[in-house]
mmCIF file of C-alpha atoms and ligand atoms in Angstrom:
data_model
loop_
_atom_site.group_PDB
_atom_site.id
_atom_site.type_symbol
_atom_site.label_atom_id
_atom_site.label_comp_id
_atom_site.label_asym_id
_atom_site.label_seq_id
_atom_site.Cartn_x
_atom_site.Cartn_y
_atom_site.Cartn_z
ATOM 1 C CA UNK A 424 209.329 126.367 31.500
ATOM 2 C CA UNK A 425 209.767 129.138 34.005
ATOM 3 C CA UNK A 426 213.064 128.407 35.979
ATOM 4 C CA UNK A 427 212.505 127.931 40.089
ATOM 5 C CA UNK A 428 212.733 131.549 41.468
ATOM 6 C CA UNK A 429 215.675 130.961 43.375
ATOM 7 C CA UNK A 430 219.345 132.973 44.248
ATOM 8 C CA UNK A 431 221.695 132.035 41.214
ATOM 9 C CA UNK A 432 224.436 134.741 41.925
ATOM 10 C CA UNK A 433 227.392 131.821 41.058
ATOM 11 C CA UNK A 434 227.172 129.054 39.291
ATOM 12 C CA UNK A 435 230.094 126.823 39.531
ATOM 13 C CA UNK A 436 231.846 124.744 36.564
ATOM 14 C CA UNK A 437 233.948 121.601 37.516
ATOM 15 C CA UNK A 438 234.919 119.128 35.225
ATOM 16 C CA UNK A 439 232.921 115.780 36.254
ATOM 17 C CA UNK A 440 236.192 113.700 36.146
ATOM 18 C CA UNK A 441 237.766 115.648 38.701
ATOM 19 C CA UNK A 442 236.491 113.298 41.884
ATOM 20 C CA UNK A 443 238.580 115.277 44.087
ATOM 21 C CA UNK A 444 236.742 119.010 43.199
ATOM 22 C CA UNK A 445 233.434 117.131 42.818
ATOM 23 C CA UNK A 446 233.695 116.341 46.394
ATOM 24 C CA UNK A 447 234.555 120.023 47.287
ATOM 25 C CA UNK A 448 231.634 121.786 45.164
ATOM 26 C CA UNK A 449 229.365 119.750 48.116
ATOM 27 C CA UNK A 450 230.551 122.712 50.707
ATOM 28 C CA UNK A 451 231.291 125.394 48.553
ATOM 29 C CA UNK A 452 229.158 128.988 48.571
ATOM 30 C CA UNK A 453 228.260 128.395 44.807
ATOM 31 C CA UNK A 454 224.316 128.798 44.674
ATOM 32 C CA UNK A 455 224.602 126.335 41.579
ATOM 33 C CA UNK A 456 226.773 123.815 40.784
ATOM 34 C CA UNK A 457 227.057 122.501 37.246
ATOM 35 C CA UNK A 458 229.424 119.228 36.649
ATOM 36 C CA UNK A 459 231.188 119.385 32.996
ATOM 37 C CA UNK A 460 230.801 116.523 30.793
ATOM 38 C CA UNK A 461 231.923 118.643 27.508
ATOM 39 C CA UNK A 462 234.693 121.019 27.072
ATOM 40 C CA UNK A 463 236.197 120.097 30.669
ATOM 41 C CA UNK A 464 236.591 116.649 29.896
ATOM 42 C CA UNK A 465 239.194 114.616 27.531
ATOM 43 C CA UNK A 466 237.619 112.487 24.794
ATOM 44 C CA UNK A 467 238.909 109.474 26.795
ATOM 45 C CA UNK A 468 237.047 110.446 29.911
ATOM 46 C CA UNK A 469 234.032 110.940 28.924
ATOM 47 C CA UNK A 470 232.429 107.537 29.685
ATOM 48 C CA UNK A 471 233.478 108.011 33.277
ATOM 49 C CA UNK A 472 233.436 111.976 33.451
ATOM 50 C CA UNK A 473 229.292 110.821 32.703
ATOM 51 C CA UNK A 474 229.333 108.081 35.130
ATOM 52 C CA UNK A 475 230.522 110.486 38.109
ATOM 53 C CA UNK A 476 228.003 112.748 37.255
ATOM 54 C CA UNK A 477 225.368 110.801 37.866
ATOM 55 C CA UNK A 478 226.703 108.885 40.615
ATOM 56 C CA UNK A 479 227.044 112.259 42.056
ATOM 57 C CA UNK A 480 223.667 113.380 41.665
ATOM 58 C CA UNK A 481 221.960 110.046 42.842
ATOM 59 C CA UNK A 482 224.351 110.722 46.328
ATOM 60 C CA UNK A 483 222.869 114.342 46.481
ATOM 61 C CA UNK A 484 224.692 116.294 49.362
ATOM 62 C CA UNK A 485 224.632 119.507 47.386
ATOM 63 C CA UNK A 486 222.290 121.160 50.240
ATOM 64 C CA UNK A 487 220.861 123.903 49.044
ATOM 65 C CA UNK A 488 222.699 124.185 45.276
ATOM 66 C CA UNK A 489 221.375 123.705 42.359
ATOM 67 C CA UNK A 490 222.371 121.002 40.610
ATOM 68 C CA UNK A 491 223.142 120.977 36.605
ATOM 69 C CA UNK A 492 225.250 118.964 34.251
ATOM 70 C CA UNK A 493 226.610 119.883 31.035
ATOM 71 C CA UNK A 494 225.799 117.110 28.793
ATOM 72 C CA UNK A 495 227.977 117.372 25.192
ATOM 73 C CA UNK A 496 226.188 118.157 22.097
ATOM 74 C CA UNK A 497 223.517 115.979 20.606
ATOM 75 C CA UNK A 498 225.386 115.934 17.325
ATOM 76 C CA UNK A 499 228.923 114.417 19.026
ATOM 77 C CA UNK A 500 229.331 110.652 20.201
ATOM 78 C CA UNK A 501 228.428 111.164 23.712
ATOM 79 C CA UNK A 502 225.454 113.866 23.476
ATOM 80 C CA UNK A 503 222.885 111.183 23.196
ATOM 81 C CA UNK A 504 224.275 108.571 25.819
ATOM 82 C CA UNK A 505 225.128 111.815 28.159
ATOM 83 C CA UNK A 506 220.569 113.108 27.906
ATOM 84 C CA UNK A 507 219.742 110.015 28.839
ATOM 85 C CA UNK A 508 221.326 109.376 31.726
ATOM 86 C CA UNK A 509 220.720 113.088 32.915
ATOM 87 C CA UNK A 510 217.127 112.196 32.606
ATOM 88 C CA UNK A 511 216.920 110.346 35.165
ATOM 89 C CA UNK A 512 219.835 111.350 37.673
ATOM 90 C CA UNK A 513 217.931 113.619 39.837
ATOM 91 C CA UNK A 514 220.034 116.665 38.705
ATOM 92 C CA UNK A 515 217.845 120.261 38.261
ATOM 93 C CA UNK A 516 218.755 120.786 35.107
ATOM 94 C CA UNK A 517 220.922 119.418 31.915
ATOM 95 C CA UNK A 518 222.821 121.809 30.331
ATOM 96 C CA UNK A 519 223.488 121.452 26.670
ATOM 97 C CA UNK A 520 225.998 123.240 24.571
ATOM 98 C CA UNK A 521 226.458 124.512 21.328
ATOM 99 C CA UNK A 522 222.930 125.039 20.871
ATOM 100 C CA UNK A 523 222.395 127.141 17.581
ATOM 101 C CA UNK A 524 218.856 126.978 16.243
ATOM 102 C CA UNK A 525 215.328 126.472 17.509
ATOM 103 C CA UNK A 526 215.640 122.782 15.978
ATOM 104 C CA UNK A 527 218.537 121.773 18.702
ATOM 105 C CA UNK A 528 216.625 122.861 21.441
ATOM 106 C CA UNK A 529 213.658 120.728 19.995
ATOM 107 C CA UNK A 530 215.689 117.433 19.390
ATOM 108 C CA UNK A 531 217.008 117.864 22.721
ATOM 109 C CA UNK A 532 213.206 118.305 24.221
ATOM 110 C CA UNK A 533 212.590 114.864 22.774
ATOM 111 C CA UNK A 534 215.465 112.908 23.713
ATOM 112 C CA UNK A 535 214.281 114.213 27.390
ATOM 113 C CA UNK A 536 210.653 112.929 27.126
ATOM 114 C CA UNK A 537 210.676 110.418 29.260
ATOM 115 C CA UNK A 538 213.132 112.557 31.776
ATOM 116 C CA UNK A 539 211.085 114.144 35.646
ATOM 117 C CA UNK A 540 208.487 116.936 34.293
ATOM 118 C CA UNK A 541 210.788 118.970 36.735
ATOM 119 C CA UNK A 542 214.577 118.832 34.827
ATOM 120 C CA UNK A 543 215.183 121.812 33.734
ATOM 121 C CA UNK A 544 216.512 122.765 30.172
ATOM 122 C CA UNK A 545 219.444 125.187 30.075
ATOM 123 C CA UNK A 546 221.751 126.216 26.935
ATOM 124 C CA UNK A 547 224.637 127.478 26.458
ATOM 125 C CA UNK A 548 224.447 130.545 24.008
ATOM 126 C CA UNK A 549 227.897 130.580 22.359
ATOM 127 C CA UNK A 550 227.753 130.179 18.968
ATOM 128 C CA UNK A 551 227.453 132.932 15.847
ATOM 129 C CA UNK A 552 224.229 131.165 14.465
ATOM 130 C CA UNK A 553 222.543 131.527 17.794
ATOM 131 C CA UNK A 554 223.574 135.198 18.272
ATOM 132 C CA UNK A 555 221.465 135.637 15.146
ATOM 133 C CA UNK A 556 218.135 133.588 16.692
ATOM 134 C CA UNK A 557 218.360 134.660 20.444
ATOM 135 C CA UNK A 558 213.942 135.971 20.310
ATOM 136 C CA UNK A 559 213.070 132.704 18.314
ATOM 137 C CA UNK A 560 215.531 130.290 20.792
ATOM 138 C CA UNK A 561 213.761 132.094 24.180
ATOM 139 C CA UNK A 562 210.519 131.886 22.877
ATOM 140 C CA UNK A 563 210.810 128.194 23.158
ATOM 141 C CA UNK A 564 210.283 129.026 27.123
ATOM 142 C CA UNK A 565 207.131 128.853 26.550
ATOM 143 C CA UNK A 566 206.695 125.171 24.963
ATOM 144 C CA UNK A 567 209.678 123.316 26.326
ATOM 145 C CA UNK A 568 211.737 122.664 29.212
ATOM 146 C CA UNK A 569 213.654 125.458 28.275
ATOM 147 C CA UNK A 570 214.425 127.955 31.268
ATOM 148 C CA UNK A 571 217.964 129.232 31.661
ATOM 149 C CA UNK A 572 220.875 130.786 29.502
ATOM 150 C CA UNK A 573 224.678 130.524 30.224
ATOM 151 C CA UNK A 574 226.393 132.705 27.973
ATOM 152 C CA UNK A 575 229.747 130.633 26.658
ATOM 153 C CA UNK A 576 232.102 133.961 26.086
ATOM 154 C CA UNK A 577 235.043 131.687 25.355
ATOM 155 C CA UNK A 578 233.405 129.414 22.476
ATOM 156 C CA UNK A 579 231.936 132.873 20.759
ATOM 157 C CA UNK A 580 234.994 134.397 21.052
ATOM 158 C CA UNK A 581 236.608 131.544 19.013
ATOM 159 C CA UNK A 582 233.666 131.465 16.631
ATOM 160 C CA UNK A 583 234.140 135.263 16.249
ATOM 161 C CA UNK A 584 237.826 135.541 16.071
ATOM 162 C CA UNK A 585 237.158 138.548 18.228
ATOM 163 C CA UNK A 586 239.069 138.812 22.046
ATOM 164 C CA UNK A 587 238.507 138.770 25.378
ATOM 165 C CA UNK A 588 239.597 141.750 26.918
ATOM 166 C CA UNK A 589 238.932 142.949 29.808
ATOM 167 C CA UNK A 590 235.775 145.215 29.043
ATOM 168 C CA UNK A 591 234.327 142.819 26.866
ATOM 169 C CA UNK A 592 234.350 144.969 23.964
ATOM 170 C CA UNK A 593 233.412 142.780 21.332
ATOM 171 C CA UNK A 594 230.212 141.187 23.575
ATOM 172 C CA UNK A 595 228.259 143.820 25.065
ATOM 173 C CA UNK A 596 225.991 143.929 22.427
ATOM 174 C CA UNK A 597 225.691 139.715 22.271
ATOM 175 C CA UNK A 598 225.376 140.089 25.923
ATOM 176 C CA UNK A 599 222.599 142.799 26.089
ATOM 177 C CA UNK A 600 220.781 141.240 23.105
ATOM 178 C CA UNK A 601 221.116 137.916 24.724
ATOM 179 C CA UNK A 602 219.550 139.772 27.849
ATOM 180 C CA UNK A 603 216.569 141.524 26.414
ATOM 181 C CA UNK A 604 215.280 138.121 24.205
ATOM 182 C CA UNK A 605 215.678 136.074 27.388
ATOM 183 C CA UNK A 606 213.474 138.418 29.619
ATOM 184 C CA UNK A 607 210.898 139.120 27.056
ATOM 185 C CA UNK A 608 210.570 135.042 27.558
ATOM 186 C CA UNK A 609 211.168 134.673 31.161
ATOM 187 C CA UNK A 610 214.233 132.978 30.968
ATOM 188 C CA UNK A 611 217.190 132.625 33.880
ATOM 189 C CA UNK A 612 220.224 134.779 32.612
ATOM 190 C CA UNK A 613 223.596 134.088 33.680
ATOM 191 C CA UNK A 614 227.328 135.479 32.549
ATOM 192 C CA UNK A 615 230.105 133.792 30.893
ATOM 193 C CA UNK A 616 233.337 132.651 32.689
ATOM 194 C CA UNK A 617 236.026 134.960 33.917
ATOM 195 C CA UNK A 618 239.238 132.900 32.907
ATOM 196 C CA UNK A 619 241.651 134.851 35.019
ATOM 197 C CA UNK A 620 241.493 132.980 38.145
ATOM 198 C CA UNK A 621 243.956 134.653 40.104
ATOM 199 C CA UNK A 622 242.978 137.990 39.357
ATOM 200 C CA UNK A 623 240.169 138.629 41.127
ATOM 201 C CA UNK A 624 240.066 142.530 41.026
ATOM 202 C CA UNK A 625 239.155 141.853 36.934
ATOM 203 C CA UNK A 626 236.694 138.979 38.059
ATOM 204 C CA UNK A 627 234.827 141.769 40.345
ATOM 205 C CA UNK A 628 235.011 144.113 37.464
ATOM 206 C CA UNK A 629 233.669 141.376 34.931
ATOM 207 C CA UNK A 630 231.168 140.345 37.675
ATOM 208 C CA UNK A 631 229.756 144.100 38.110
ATOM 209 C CA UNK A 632 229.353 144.871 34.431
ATOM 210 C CA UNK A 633 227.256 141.857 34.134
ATOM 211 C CA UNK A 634 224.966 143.018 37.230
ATOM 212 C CA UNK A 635 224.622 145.991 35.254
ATOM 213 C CA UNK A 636 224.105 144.033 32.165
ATOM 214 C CA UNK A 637 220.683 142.519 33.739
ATOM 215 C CA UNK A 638 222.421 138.979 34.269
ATOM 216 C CA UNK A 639 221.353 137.387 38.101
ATOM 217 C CA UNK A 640 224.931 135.643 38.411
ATOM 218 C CA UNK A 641 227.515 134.600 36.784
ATOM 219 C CA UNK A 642 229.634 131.170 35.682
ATOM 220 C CA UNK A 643 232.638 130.707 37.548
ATOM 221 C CA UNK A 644 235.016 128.124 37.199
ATOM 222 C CA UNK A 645 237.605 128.369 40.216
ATOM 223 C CA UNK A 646 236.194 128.439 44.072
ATOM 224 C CA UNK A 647 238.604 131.765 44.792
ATOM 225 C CA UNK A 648 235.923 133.579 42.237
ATOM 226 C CA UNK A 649 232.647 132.528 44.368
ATOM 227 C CA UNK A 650 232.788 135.144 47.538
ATOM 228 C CA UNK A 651 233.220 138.012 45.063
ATOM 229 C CA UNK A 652 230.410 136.586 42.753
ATOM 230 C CA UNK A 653 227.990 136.207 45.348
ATOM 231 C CA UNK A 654 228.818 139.662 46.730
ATOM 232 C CA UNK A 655 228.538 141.376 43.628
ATOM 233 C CA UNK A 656 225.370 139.678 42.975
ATOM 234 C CA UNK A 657 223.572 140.294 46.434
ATOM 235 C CA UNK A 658 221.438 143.984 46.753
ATOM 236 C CA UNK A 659 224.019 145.786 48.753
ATOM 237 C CA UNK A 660 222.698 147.513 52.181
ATOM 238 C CA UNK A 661 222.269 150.927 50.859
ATOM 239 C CA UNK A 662 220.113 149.680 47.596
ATOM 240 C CA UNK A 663 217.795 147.342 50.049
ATOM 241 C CA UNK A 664 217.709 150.832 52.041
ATOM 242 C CA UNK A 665 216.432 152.665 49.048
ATOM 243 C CA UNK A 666 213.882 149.951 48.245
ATOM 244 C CA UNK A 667 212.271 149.331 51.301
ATOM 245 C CA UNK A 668 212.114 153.765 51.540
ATOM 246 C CA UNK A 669 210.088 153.268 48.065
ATOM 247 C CA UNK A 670 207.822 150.685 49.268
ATOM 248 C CA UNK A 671 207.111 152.317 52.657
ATOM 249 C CA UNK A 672 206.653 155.692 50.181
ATOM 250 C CA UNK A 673 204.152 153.687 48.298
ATOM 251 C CA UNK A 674 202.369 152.273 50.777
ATOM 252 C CA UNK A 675 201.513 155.653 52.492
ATOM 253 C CA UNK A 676 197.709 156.686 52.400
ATOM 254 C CA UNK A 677 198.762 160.053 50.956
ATOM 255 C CA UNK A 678 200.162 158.503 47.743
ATOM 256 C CA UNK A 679 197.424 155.549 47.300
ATOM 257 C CA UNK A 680 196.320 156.907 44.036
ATOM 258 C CA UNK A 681 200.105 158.792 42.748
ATOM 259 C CA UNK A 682 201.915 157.210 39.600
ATOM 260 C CA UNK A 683 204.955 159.147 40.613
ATOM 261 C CA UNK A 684 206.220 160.553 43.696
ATOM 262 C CA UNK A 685 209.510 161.733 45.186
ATOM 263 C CA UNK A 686 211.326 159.982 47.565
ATOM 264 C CA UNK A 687 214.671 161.450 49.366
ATOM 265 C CA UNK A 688 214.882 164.106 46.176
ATOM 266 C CA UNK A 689 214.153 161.210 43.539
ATOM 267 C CA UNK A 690 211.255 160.970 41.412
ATOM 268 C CA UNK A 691 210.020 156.925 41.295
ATOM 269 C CA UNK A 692 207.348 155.725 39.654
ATOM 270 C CA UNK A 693 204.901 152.552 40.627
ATOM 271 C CA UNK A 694 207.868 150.492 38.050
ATOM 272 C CA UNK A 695 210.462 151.735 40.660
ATOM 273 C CA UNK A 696 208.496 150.238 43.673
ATOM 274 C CA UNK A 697 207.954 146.592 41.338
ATOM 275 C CA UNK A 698 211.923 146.770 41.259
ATOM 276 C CA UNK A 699 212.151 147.361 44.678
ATOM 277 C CA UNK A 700 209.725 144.445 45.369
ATOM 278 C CA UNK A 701 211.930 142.241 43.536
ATOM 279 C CA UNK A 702 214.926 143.498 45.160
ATOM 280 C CA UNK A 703 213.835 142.779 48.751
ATOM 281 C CA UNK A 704 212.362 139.224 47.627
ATOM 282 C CA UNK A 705 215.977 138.345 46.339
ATOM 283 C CA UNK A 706 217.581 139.229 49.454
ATOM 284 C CA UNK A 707 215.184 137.218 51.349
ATOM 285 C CA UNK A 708 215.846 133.939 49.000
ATOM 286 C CA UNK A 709 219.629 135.026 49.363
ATOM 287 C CA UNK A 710 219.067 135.471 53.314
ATOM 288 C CA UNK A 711 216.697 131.906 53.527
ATOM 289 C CA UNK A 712 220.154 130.152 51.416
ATOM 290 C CA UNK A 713 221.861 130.322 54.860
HETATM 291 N N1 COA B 1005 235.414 123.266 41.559
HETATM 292 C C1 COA B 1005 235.755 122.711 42.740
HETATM 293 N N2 COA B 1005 237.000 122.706 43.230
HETATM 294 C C2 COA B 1005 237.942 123.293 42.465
HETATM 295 C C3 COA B 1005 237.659 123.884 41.225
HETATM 296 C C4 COA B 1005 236.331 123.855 40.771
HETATM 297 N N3 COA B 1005 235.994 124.388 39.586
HETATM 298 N N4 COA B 1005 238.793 124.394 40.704
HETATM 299 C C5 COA B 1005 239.772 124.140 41.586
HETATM 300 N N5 COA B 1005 239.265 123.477 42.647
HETATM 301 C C6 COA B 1005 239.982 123.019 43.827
HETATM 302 C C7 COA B 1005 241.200 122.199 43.458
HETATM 303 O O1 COA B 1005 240.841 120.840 43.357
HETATM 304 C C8 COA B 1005 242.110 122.480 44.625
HETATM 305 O O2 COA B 1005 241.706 121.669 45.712
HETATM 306 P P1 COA B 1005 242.757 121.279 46.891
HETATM 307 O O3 COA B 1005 243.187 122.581 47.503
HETATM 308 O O4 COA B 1005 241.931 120.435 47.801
HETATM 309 O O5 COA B 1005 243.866 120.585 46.197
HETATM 310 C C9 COA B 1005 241.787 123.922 44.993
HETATM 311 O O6 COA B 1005 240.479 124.164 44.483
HETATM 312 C C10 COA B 1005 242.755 124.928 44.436
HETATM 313 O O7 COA B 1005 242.864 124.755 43.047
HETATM 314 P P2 COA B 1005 244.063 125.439 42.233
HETATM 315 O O8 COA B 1005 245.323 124.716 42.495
HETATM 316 O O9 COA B 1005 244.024 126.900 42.520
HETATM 317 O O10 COA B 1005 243.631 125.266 40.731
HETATM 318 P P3 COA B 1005 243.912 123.996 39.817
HETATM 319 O O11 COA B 1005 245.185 124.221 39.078
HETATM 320 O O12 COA B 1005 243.753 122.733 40.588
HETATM 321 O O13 COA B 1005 242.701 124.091 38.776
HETATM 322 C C11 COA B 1005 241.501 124.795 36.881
HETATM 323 C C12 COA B 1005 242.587 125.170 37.891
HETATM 324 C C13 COA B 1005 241.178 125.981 36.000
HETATM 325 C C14 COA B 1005 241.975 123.635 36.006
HETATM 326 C C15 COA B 1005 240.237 124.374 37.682
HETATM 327 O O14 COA B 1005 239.888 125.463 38.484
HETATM 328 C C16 COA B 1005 239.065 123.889 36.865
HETATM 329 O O15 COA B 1005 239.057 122.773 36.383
HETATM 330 N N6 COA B 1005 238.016 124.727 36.722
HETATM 331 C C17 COA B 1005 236.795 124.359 36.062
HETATM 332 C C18 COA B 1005 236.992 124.204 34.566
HETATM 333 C C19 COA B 1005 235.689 123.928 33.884
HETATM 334 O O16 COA B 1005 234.822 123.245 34.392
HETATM 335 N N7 COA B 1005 235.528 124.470 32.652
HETATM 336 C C20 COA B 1005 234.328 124.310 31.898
HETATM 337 C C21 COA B 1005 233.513 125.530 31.833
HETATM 338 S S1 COA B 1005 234.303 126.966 31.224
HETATM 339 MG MG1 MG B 1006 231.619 126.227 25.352
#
């Protein structure tokens, strides 16, 4: 399934059991909001971690977000329970975890036959075995409900033994592989979490290298780390400047039949003014958000 073509510069994580940030998330910036039934949530809570979710979703009041929940495994005590009452909560999209091989994605397909031909699929890439099966896992864009990736930095990290640091040393090459098998199949791409909530020069630094990466936003988990987020991830004055100077370049009589032409001392080519075209669109879905 091809994702909605919408802004998804931040996408904010709160655990589903916290009634007092689920009532927050209604009026925060976050252009997606996903409510945490797995890692977020105690054992004990789940029952009613999974019970606020979908209370929440029934009430609606997220505007203009969009509206995921992490449902736990299939292969844990609550995965099952937690699919089928996603199904039919009215929520965008479930979002399961842990997802390794083609076969989870296609188990959780079926447990979401019956579910609104519009709930989205999305999966957490975070574990070794999927690292090794990112082209075969995207290509299931095409047959399922499958339409979004959230890279989990923090489970693969554990998985790997590897660390965290600040340049993500150990994950650029997860991360750009992750990138390249998920646009060859037209799937959403966003970043892992920046845990370092209270420093948000390193979030903006994390945030930027993912930009760069090819990601369209990023997970967040505190509301101090949406602004930056959604800055980093909106075309900045000077690139829309550039863009619209392409596709007025373009659009001239003179170069109706050039591949390549100069503009202000730059070559660009017809894939330049395609970029360009997508850049403006975005800041028109970013400007429509409100
Ligand atoms: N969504 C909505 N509101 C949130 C929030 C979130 N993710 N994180 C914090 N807040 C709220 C708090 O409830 C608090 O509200 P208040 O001012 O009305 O009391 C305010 O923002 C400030 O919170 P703060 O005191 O700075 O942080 P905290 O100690 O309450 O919480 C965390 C810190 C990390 C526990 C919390 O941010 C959190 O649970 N984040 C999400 C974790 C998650 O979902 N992880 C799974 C994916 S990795
Ligand atoms: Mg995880």
């Amino acid at each position: 399934m091809i994702a909605p073509d919408r802004p998804r510069r931040s996408a904010l994580y709160l655990p589903a059991s916290n009634a007092k940030a689920l009532a927050k998330a209604r009026s925060l910036p976050a252009d997606v909001v996903i409510l945490d039934l797995e890692d977020a949530v105690a054992p004990e809570m789940k029952a009613e971690a999974r019970a606020a979710a979908v209370a929440a979703a029934r009430e609606g009041g997220f505007g203009p977000r969009e509206l995921a929940i992490r449902a736990n495994a299939l292969d844990t005590p609550w995965g099952a329970d937690d699919l089928a009452a996603i199904a039919t909560s009215g929520a965008d999209a479930v979002l399961v975890p842990k997802v390794s091989t083609p076969a989870d994605i296609l188990a959780c397909e079926a447990a979401l036959a019956a579910a609104p031909p519009g709930l989205q699929l999305w999966a957490m890439i975070e574990t070794c075995t999927a690292v090794g099966q990112l082209f075969d896992l995207a290509a299931l864009a095409g047959s399922t409900r499958l339409s979004l990736w959230v890279m989990g930095t923090n489970d693969l990290a554990k998985e790997m033994r590897a660390q965290l640091t600040p340049d993500r040393a150990a994950f650029l090459p997860i991360l750009t592989q992750a990138v390249c098998a998920g646009r060859a199949h037209g799937l959403a791409l966003l970043d892992g979490v920046c845990n370092e909530f209270r420093d948000l020069a390193l979030f903006r630094a994390e945030a930027e290298q993912g930009l760069l990466l090819g990601f369209e936003g990023k997970t967040v988990i505190h509301p101090a780390q949406i602004e930056p987020c959604n800055a980093v991830y909106s075309p900045a004055p000077a690139e829309l400047d550039r863009a619209r100077a392409i596709i007025a370049a373009f659009a001239h009589p003179d170069n109706a039949t050039k591949g390549a032409i100069q503009v202000d001392g730059k070559m660009v080519e017809r894939l330049h003014l395609e970029q360009a075209q997508r850049l403006v669109a975005v800041a028109r879905q970013i400007a429509a958000l409100g």
